[in-house]
CSV table of C-alpha atoms and ligand atoms in Angstrom, one decimal:
chain,number,residue,atom,x,y,z
L,1,MET,CA,2.1,-9.3,30.8
L,2,GLY,CA,1.1,-10.9,34.0
L,3,MET,CA,3.3,-13.2,36.3
L,4,PHE,CA,0.8,-15.8,36.1
L,5,SER,CA,0.1,-15.9,32.4
L,6,VAL,CA,-0.3,-18.8,30.6
L,7,GLY,CA,-0.2,-19.0,26.8
L,8,LYS,CA,1.8,-16.7,24.1
L,9,LYS,CA,1.7,-13.5,23.8
L,10,SER,CA,-0.5,-12.8,21.0
L,11,ALA,CA,0.5,-11.3,18.2
L,12,PRO,CA,0.9,-7.5,17.7
L,13,ILE,CA,-2.0,-6.9,15.3
L,14,GLY,CA,-2.0,-4.8,11.5
L,15,LEU,CA,-4.0,-1.7,11.3
L,16,ASP,CA,-4.3,0.1,8.3
L,17,ILE,CA,-4.9,4.0,8.6
L,18,GLY,CA,-7.7,4.6,5.2
L,19,THR,CA,-8.6,7.5,4.2
L,20,ASN,CA,-12.4,5.6,4.3
L,21,LEU,CA,-11.7,2.4,5.9
L,22,PHE,CA,-9.6,1.7,9.2
L,23,ARG,CA,-8.4,-2.1,8.1
L,24,ALA,CA,-7.3,-4.2,10.9
L,25,VAL,CA,-5.7,-8.0,11.1
L,26,GLN,CA,-4.8,-10.7,13.4
L,27,LEU,CA,-2.2,-13.3,12.9
L,28,ALA,CA,-1.1,-16.4,14.9
L,29,PRO,CA,2.0,-18.7,15.1
L,30,GLY,CA,1.2,-21.3,12.2
L,31,SER,CA,2.7,-23.9,10.0
L,32,PRO,CA,4.5,-23.8,7.6
L,33,LYS,CA,3.2,-20.0,7.4
L,34,PRO,CA,1.2,-17.9,10.2
L,35,GLN,CA,-2.6,-18.5,10.2
L,36,LEU,CA,-5.2,-15.2,9.7
L,37,ILE,CA,-7.3,-15.4,12.6
L,38,ASN,CA,-9.8,-12.2,12.0
L,39,TYR,CA,-9.8,-9.7,10.3
L,40,GLY,CA,-12.2,-6.1,10.8
L,41,SER,CA,-12.7,-3.0,8.9
L,42,ILE,CA,-14.9,0.9,10.3
L,43,LYS,CA,-15.8,3.7,8.7
L,44,VAL,CA,-13.8,6.8,9.2
L,45,PRO,CA,-15.7,9.5,10.6
L,46,VAL,CA,-16.2,11.8,8.0
L,47,GLY,CA,-13.2,14.2,8.1
L,48,ALA,CA,-11.3,12.8,10.4
L,49,VAL,CA,-8.7,11.5,8.3
L,50,VAL,CA,-7.8,13.8,5.9
L,51,GLU,CA,-5.2,12.4,2.8
L,52,GLY,CA,-4.3,9.3,5.0
L,53,GLU,CA,-3.4,12.0,8.4
L,54,ILE,CA,-5.6,11.5,11.1
L,55,VAL,CA,-6.8,15.6,11.8
L,56,ASP,CA,-9.1,14.7,14.7
L,57,VAL,CA,-7.6,12.8,17.0
L,58,GLU,CA,-11.1,11.4,19.1
L,59,ALA,CA,-13.3,10.7,16.5
L,60,ALA,CA,-10.5,8.7,15.4
L,61,GLY,CA,-9.8,6.9,18.5
L,62,TYR,CA,-13.5,6.8,18.9
L,63,ALA,CA,-13.8,4.8,16.0
L,64,LEU,CA,-10.9,2.2,16.2
L,65,SER,CA,-11.9,1.5,19.4
L,66,GLN,CA,-15.8,0.0,17.9
L,67,LEU,CA,-13.6,-2.2,15.5
L,68,TRP,CA,-12.0,-3.6,17.9
L,69,LYS,CA,-15.1,-4.4,19.8
L,70,THR,CA,-16.9,-5.4,16.6
L,71,ALA,CA,-14.1,-7.0,15.3
L,72,GLY,CA,-13.1,-9.2,18.6
L,73,PHE,CA,-9.5,-8.7,18.5
L,74,THR,CA,-8.0,-10.7,21.1
L,75,SER,CA,-4.9,-8.4,20.9
L,76,LYS,CA,-4.6,-4.9,21.9
L,77,ASN,CA,-1.0,-4.6,20.8
L,78,VAL,CA,-0.9,-2.3,17.2
L,79,ILE,CA,1.2,-2.7,14.6
L,80,ILE,CA,0.4,1.1,11.9
L,81,GLY,CA,1.1,1.7,8.7
L,82,ILE,CA,0.6,5.4,7.4
L,83,ALA,CA,0.9,6.8,3.4
L,84,SER,CA,0.5,10.4,2.9
L,85,GLN,CA,2.0,12.2,0.5
L,86,ARG,CA,3.9,14.4,2.7
L,87,VAL,CA,6.3,11.4,4.8
L,88,VAL,CA,9.4,11.4,2.6
L,89,VAL,CA,11.2,8.4,1.1
L,90,ARG,CA,14.7,8.3,-0.2
L,91,LEU,CA,17.4,6.0,-1.7
L,92,VAL,CA,20.5,8.3,-0.4
L,93,GLY,CA,24.5,7.1,-1.3
L,94,MET,CA,26.4,7.8,2.5
L,95,PRO,CA,30.2,6.6,3.2
L,96,TYR,CA,30.1,3.4,4.6
L,97,MET,CA,29.3,3.5,8.2
L,98,ASP,CA,27.0,0.5,10.3
L,99,GLN,CA,23.6,0.6,11.0
L,100,SER,CA,23.6,1.8,14.9
L,101,GLU,CA,26.3,4.3,13.6
L,102,LEU,CA,24.0,6.1,11.1
L,103,ALA,CA,21.1,5.7,13.7
L,104,GLY,CA,23.2,9.3,15.0
L,105,ALA,CA,24.1,10.3,11.8
L,106,ILE,CA,21.4,10.3,9.9
L,107,GLN,CA,20.1,12.6,12.0
L,108,PHE,CA,22.7,15.2,10.9
L,109,GLN,CA,22.5,14.6,7.0
L,110,ALA,CA,18.9,13.6,6.9
L,111,GLN,CA,18.3,17.7,6.5
L,112,ASP,CA,20.5,17.7,2.8
L,113,TYR,CA,17.6,15.2,1.2
L,114,ILE,CA,14.1,16.0,3.2
L,115,PRO,CA,12.0,18.7,2.5
L,116,ILE,CA,10.3,18.9,6.1
L,117,PRO,CA,12.6,20.7,8.9
L,118,VAL,CA,14.2,18.1,10.9
L,119,GLU,CA,13.6,19.4,14.1
L,120,GLU,CA,9.5,18.4,13.0
L,121,ALA,CA,10.4,15.6,11.7
L,122,ILE,CA,10.9,11.7,12.5
L,123,ILE,CA,13.3,10.4,10.7
L,124,ASP,CA,14.2,6.2,10.2
L,125,ALA,CA,16.9,5.3,7.6
L,126,GLN,CA,17.8,1.7,6.7
L,127,ILE,CA,20.9,0.5,4.9
L,128,VAL,CA,19.5,-0.7,1.5
L,129,SER,CA,23.1,-1.9,-0.6
L,130,GLU,CA,26.7,-1.0,-0.2
L,131,TYR,CA,28.8,0.0,-3.1
L,132,LEU,CA,32.6,1.3,-3.9
L,133,GLY,CA,32.1,4.8,-4.9
L,134,GLU,CA,34.3,7.1,-7.4
L,135,ASN,CA,37.7,6.7,-5.4
L,136,GLU,CA,37.1,3.0,-4.5
L,137,GLU,CA,36.2,4.5,-1.5
L,138,LYS,CA,32.9,2.2,0.2
L,139,MET,CA,30.0,3.8,0.0
L,140,MET,CA,26.4,2.0,0.8
L,141,GLU,CA,22.8,3.2,-0.1
L,142,VAL,CA,20.4,4.1,2.9
L,143,LEU,CA,17.0,4.2,3.0
L,144,LEU,CA,15.7,7.0,4.1
L,145,VAL,CA,12.2,8.0,5.5
L,146,ALA,CA,10.7,11.1,7.1
L,147,ALA,CA,7.3,11.5,8.7
L,148,GLN,CA,6.0,14.6,10.0
L,149,ARG,CA,6.4,14.4,14.3
L,150,ASP,CA,2.8,15.5,14.3
L,151,MET,CA,1.4,13.1,12.0
L,152,VAL,CA,3.1,10.5,13.5
L,153,ASN,CA,2.0,11.5,17.3
L,154,ASN,CA,-1.7,12.4,16.2
L,155,THR,CA,-1.7,9.1,15.2
L,156,VAL,CA,-0.6,7.1,18.0
L,157,SER,CA,-2.7,9.7,19.9
L,158,ALA,CA,-5.4,8.6,18.1
L,159,VAL,CA,-4.6,4.9,18.9
L,160,GLU,CA,-4.2,5.3,22.4
L,161,GLN,CA,-7.3,6.5,23.1
L,162,ALA,CA,-9.0,3.8,22.1
L,163,GLY,CA,-7.2,1.9,24.4
L,164,LEU,CA,-4.5,0.2,22.1
L,165,LYS,CA,-0.7,-0.6,22.2
L,166,PRO,CA,1.2,1.2,19.2
L,167,GLN,CA,4.4,-0.8,19.0
L,168,ILE,CA,5.9,-0.4,15.6
L,169,ILE,CA,5.1,3.0,12.9
L,170,ASP,CA,5.1,1.4,9.6
L,171,LEU,CA,4.1,2.8,6.5
L,172,SER,CA,2.2,1.2,4.2
L,173,ALA,CA,4.3,0.9,1.4
L,174,PHE,CA,6.7,-1.3,3.3
L,175,ALA,CA,3.4,-3.8,4.5
L,176,ILE,CA,2.3,-4.2,0.6
L,177,VAL,CA,5.9,-5.0,0.0
L,178,ARG,CA,5.4,-8.2,3.0
L,179,SER,CA,2.3,-8.9,1.5
L,180,LEU,CA,3.4,-10.3,-1.8
L,181,LEU,CA,6.9,-10.9,-1.1
L,182,ALA,CA,5.8,-14.7,-1.3
L,183,ASP,CA,9.3,-16.6,-1.7
L,184,ASP,CA,12.0,-14.6,-3.2
L,185,SER,CA,11.1,-16.4,-7.1
L,186,PHE,CA,8.3,-14.3,-7.4
L,187,PHE,CA,10.1,-11.1,-8.0
L,188,LEU,CA,12.8,-13.1,-10.2
L,189,SER,CA,12.3,-13.3,-13.2
L,190,GLU,CA,10.3,-16.6,-14.6
L,191,GLU,CA,12.6,-16.7,-18.1
L,192,GLY,CA,15.1,-19.3,-16.7
L,193,ALA,CA,18.2,-19.2,-14.5
L,194,GLU,CA,20.3,-18.1,-16.3
L,195,GLU,CA,18.2,-14.8,-15.7
L,196,GLU,CA,17.3,-14.8,-12.6
L,197,THR,CA,20.1,-14.1,-11.3
L,198,ALA,CA,20.1,-10.3,-13.2
L,199,VAL,CA,18.5,-7.2,-11.1
L,200,SER,CA,14.7,-7.0,-11.6
L,201,ALA,CA,12.6,-4.7,-10.5
L,202,ALA,CA,9.0,-4.9,-9.9
L,203,ALA,CA,6.4,-2.0,-9.0
L,204,LEU,CA,3.5,-2.2,-6.7
L,205,ILE,CA,1.0,-0.6,-6.9
L,206,ASN,CA,-1.6,-1.0,-4.0
L,207,ILE,CA,-4.8,1.4,-5.7
L,208,SER,CA,-7.9,2.1,-2.5
L,209,SER,CA,-10.5,4.3,-2.2
L,210,GLY,CA,-8.5,7.7,-0.9
L,211,LEU,CA,-4.5,7.1,-1.8
L,212,THR,CA,-3.1,4.7,-3.9
L,213,ASN,CA,0.7,3.3,-2.7
L,214,ILE,CA,3.3,2.6,-5.5
L,215,VAL,CA,6.8,1.3,-4.5
L,216,VAL,CA,9.2,-0.1,-7.0
L,217,VAL,CA,10.9,-3.3,-5.2
L,218,GLU,CA,14.6,-4.1,-7.1
L,219,GLN,CA,15.3,-8.4,-5.7
L,220,GLY,CA,13.0,-7.7,-2.7
L,221,VAL,CA,14.1,-4.6,-2.1
L,222,PRO,CA,11.8,-1.9,-1.3
L,223,ARG,CA,13.9,1.7,-3.4
L,224,PHE,CA,11.4,3.7,-4.1
L,225,ALA,CA,8.1,5.0,-2.8
L,226,ARG,CA,5.3,7.2,-3.6
L,227,VAL,CA,1.9,8.2,-2.6
L,228,THR,CA,-0.4,10.0,-4.9
L,229,PRO,CA,-4.2,10.4,-4.1
L,230,LEU,CA,-5.3,9.4,-7.1
L,231,ALA,CA,-7.8,6.3,-6.4
L,232,GLY,CA,-10.8,4.6,-6.5
L,233,ASN,CA,-12.8,7.9,-5.5
L,234,ASP,CA,-12.0,10.2,-8.6
L,235,LEU,CA,-13.3,7.1,-11.0
L,236,THR,CA,-16.6,7.4,-9.1
L,237,GLN,CA,-16.6,11.3,-8.7
L,238,ALA,CA,-15.9,11.8,-12.6
L,239,ILE,CA,-18.7,9.3,-12.7
L,240,ALA,CA,-20.9,11.4,-10.7
L,241,ASP,CA,-20.1,14.7,-11.9
L,242,SER,CA,-20.3,14.2,-15.4
L,243,LEU,CA,-23.4,11.9,-15.3
L,244,GLY,CA,-25.4,13.8,-12.6
L,245,LEU,CA,-25.8,11.1,-10.8
L,246,THR,CA,-25.3,10.4,-6.9
L,247,PHE,CA,-21.8,8.9,-5.6
L,248,ASP,CA,-23.5,5.6,-5.0
L,249,GLU,CA,-25.3,5.2,-8.1
L,250,ALA,CA,-21.5,5.5,-10.0
L,251,GLU,CA,-20.0,4.0,-7.4
L,252,GLU,CA,-22.7,0.9,-8.9
L,253,LEU,CA,-21.4,1.6,-12.1
L,254,LYS,CA,-18.0,1.5,-12.1
L,255,THR,CA,-18.2,-1.6,-9.8
L,256,LYS,CA,-20.9,-3.2,-11.8
L,257,VAL,CA,-19.2,-1.9,-15.0
L,258,GLY,CA,-16.5,-1.6,-15.3
L,259,LEU,CA,-13.4,-0.6,-18.3
L,260,PRO,CA,-14.5,-2.3,-21.9
L,261,GLU,CA,-12.6,-4.5,-22.6
L,262,ILE,CA,-9.9,-3.5,-25.4
L,263,GLY,CA,-10.6,-4.2,-29.2
L,264,GLY,CA,-12.9,-6.3,-27.7
L,265,GLU,CA,-15.9,-6.4,-28.1
L,266,GLN,CA,-19.1,-4.3,-26.1
L,267,LEU,CA,-21.1,-6.9,-23.6
L,268,PRO,CA,-24.4,-6.9,-22.8
L,269,VAL,CA,-25.1,-4.2,-20.1
L,270,PRO,CA,-25.1,-6.1,-17.2
L,271,SER,CA,-28.8,-7.1,-15.9
L,272,ASP,CA,-28.3,-6.5,-12.3
L,273,LEU,CA,-27.5,-2.5,-13.5
L,274,PRO,CA,-31.1,-0.6,-12.3
L,275,ASP,CA,-33.0,0.1,-15.4
L,276,ASN,CA,-31.9,4.5,-14.0
L,277,LEU,CA,-28.2,3.8,-14.6
L,278,LYS,CA,-28.2,0.6,-18.0
L,279,ILE,CA,-28.6,3.9,-20.3
L,280,HIS,CA,-25.5,5.3,-18.2
L,281,VAL,CA,-23.1,2.8,-19.4
L,282,GLU,CA,-21.7,3.7,-22.3
L,283,ALA,CA,-20.6,7.4,-21.2
L,284,ALA,CA,-19.4,5.6,-17.6
L,285,GLN,CA,-17.3,3.8,-19.3
L,286,SER,CA,-15.8,6.5,-21.4
L,287,ILE,CA,-14.9,8.8,-18.3
L,288,MET,CA,-13.6,5.6,-16.4
L,289,GLU,CA,-11.3,5.9,-20.0
L,290,ASN,CA,-10.5,9.4,-19.7
L,291,GLN,CA,-9.6,9.0,-15.5
L,292,VAL,CA,-7.3,5.5,-16.2
L,293,GLY,CA,-5.7,7.8,-18.6
L,294,HIS,CA,-5.0,10.2,-16.1
L,295,PHE,CA,-3.9,7.9,-13.4
L,296,ILE,CA,-1.7,4.9,-15.5
L,297,ALA,CA,-0.1,8.6,-16.4
L,298,GLU,CA,0.3,9.4,-13.0
L,299,ILE,CA,1.6,6.7,-12.4
L,300,ARG,CA,4.0,6.8,-15.5
L,301,ARG,CA,6.1,9.6,-14.3
L,302,SER,CA,6.6,7.8,-10.2
L,303,LEU,CA,8.1,5.0,-12.2
L,304,ASP,CA,10.2,7.4,-14.9
L,305,TYR,CA,11.0,9.2,-11.6
L,306,TYR,CA,12.7,6.0,-10.1
L,307,LEU,CA,14.2,4.8,-13.3
L,308,THR,CA,16.2,8.1,-13.6
L,309,GLN,CA,17.7,7.5,-10.0
L,310,ALA,CA,18.1,3.4,-10.5
L,311,THR,CA,21.5,2.6,-11.9
L,312,GLN,CA,21.0,-1.5,-13.3
L,313,ILE,CA,17.2,-0.9,-14.2
L,314,ARG,CA,16.3,0.3,-17.1
L,315,ASN,CA,12.5,-0.3,-17.2
L,316,ILE,CA,10.2,-1.9,-15.3
L,317,THR,CA,8.2,-4.9,-16.7
L,318,ARG,CA,6.2,-7.0,-14.3
L,319,LEU,CA,3.4,-4.8,-12.2
L,320,VAL,CA,1.0,-6.2,-9.2
L,321,ILE,CA,-1.7,-4.8,-8.3
L,322,THR,CA,-3.6,-5.1,-5.3
L,323,GLY,CA,-5.8,-2.7,-3.0
L,324,SER,CA,-9.6,-3.0,-4.1
L,325,GLY,CA,-9.9,-0.5,-7.0
L,326,ALA,CA,-7.4,-3.1,-8.6
L,327,LYS,CA,-10.7,-5.3,-9.0
L,328,LEU,CA,-11.8,-2.7,-12.2
L,329,ASN,CA,-12.5,-4.7,-14.8
L,330,ASN,CA,-10.1,-4.2,-17.4
L,331,PHE,CA,-8.1,-2.1,-15.6
L,332,GLY,CA,-4.7,-4.7,-15.9
L,333,ALA,CA,-4.7,-4.6,-19.4
L,334,TYR,CA,-5.4,-1.1,-20.0
L,335,ILE,CA,-2.2,-0.6,-17.2
L,336,GLU,CA,-0.3,-3.2,-19.5
L,337,ARG,CA,-0.4,-1.1,-22.8
L,338,GLY,CA,-0.1,2.1,-21.1
L,339,LEU,CA,2.4,1.3,-19.6
L,340,GLN,CA,4.6,-1.7,-21.7
L,341,ALA,CA,4.8,-4.1,-18.5
L,342,LYS,CA,3.4,-7.4,-17.3
L,343,VAL,CA,0.9,-6.6,-14.9
L,344,GLU,CA,-0.6,-9.4,-12.6
L,345,ILE,CA,-2.9,-9.3,-9.4
L,346,GLY,CA,-1.5,-9.3,-6.1
L,347,ALA,CA,-2.5,-12.2,-3.8
L,348,PRO,CA,-2.5,-11.3,-0.1
L,349,LEU,CA,-3.6,-14.3,1.4
L,350,ASN,CA,-0.8,-16.5,-0.3
L,351,GLN,CA,1.3,-15.7,3.0
L,352,VAL,CA,-1.2,-16.8,5.5
L,353,GLN,CA,-3.1,-19.9,6.6
L,354,PRO,CA,-6.9,-18.7,7.2
L,355,SER,CA,-8.5,-19.5,9.8
L,356,PRO,CA,-11.5,-22.1,8.5
L,357,LYS,CA,-14.0,-20.0,10.4
L,358,ILE,CA,-13.9,-17.6,7.9
L,359,PRO,CA,-16.3,-17.8,5.6
L,360,PRO,CA,-13.9,-18.4,2.2
L,361,ASP,CA,-16.5,-16.9,-0.3
L,362,MET,CA,-16.0,-13.4,1.6
L,363,LEU,CA,-11.8,-13.2,2.4
L,364,ALA,CA,-12.2,-13.8,-1.5
L,365,ASP,CA,-13.7,-11.3,-1.5
L,366,ASP,CA,-12.2,-8.7,1.2
L,367,GLU,CA,-8.0,-10.4,-0.2
L,368,LEU,CA,-7.7,-7.5,-2.4
L,369,SER,CA,-8.1,-4.7,-0.1
L,370,LEU,CA,-6.4,-6.6,2.6
L,371,ALA,CA,-2.6,-6.0,1.2
L,372,VAL,CA,-1.7,-3.3,3.7
L,373,SER,CA,-3.0,-4.4,7.2
L,374,LEU,CA,-1.6,-8.2,6.4
L,375,GLY,CA,1.3,-6.9,5.7
L,376,LEU,CA,1.7,-5.0,8.7
L,377,ALA,CA,0.4,-8.1,11.0
L,378,LEU,CA,3.0,-9.9,9.5
L,379,ARG,CA,5.8,-8.4,10.5
L,380,SER,CA,6.2,-10.3,13.7
L,381,PHE,CA,6.3,-12.7,11.7
L,382,GLN,CA,9.5,-12.1,10.0
T,401,LIG,N1,-15.1,-4.3,-8.4
T,401,LIG,C1,-14.7,-3.1,-8.2
T,401,LIG,N2,-14.2,-2.3,-10.3
T,401,LIG,C2,-13.5,-1.4,-9.2
T,401,LIG,N3,-13.7,-0.3,-8.1
T,401,LIG,C3,-13.9,-1.3,-7.2
T,401,LIG,C4,-14.2,-2.6,-7.0
T,401,LIG,N4,-14.4,-2.8,-6.2
T,401,LIG,C5,-13.6,-1.7,-5.1
T,401,LIG,N5,-13.9,-1.3,-6.1
T,401,LIG,C6,-13.1,0.4,-5.6
T,401,LIG,O1,-12.2,0.3,-4.4
T,401,LIG,C7,-11.6,1.2,-3.8
T,401,LIG,C8,-11.6,0.9,-2.0
T,401,LIG,O2,-10.5,-0.3,-2.3
T,401,LIG,P1,-10.2,-0.3,-1.0
T,401,LIG,O3,-11.1,-1.5,0.1
T,401,LIG,O4,-8.6,-1.0,-1.2
T,401,LIG,O5,-10.1,0.8,-0.3
T,401,LIG,P2,-10.3,1.7,1.3
T,401,LIG,O6,-9.9,0.8,2.8
T,401,LIG,O7,-11.3,1.6,1.3
T,401,LIG,O8,-9.7,2.5,1.2
T,401,LIG,P3,-8.7,3.2,2.1
T,401,LIG,O9,-7.2,2.7,2.5
T,401,LIG,O10,-8.6,5.1,0.9
T,401,LIG,O11,-9.2,4.2,3.4
T,401,LIG,C9,-12.9,2.0,-3.5
T,401,LIG,O12,-12.6,3.2,-4.6
T,401,LIG,C10,-14.3,0.9,-4.8
T,401,LIG,O13,-14.2,1.9,-5.7
T,402,LIG,MG1,-7.4,0.5,3.0
């Protein structure tokens, strides 16, 4: 900031590096909640991002500069969210030390826990809890995050090439937690005060086009995170492949029809569906049912893995879904049945006060897709 600049420095903008879209959210201070003043997205150039990682820095950088131009953001500072199967998140037990000691110690110990060579990794570690070990010695649980240095460098380069200033690199997974963590009560059971002291876990699942993020939180603290490439595009692609339709046609079937109601009557074919697609409704639905079965199995594997490590939690009874993929008709009911857990649709906008300048209809439509970018922007308000 220059010497004579006036006014508050703008808060950094949350930037979600997706595989299909780059999305950004700008918040401003507000009371009682931060104000959502602007958001926007731009299509990722074909091939520039592969499974969450920027591989074409030039093309990605150009797209980001276009996004800033068209959306008219008033800050160049950004908090970047990354999501990739190659980012490792592990909960590990270590002898107790304080956070400053941990920063040094982790460099030596991380190799035991991560598959990436330490020299090639950027490592971060946060103390999550303290406990007593077998011999009554003080121990701590640490959430270890390791990302391939190349991946992070590419992301930073693309952002810088767009003339932006990266402030923080975060995980999309942690952003989702922030955007759903309305208040602590959200993560406590509603069954009355007695239960509220018991530890409970919730799984947050963000389904976008190219990747799905799965995070498990206990009392609002993330303890497990995984990324799977099984996401919205797979549903569309499966319909397109099986029925010999274009991707766009399959997308239209998916979004307008969705899954059939469980045990319910077949609903009338949506009238806004083009005639050439109407004949495919039933076939598309059974393809979607099948795909959703795979998806649920994938989620179950992740949650089971988490449960083998969890000490106080025996099952996950609560799931919150976000990402536009969560809009699939009847999806929640299928997940509830498949995982025997209560499913809610997340509401990231509860965290903010939207500016009256943003058309409410548009915002309501986009809400689920903003979970990551909004959660990133929230980081500087906590
Ligand atoms: N009504 C709907 N029913 C089913 N799926 C939907 C619906 N609306 C959107 N989707 C799906 O949601 C996905 C897009 O989700 P979202 O907008 O969160 O991700 P994105 O930002 O485009 O993707 P990425 O983060 O991978 O770049 C697409 O697969 C799209 O088909
Ligand atoms: Mg996205």
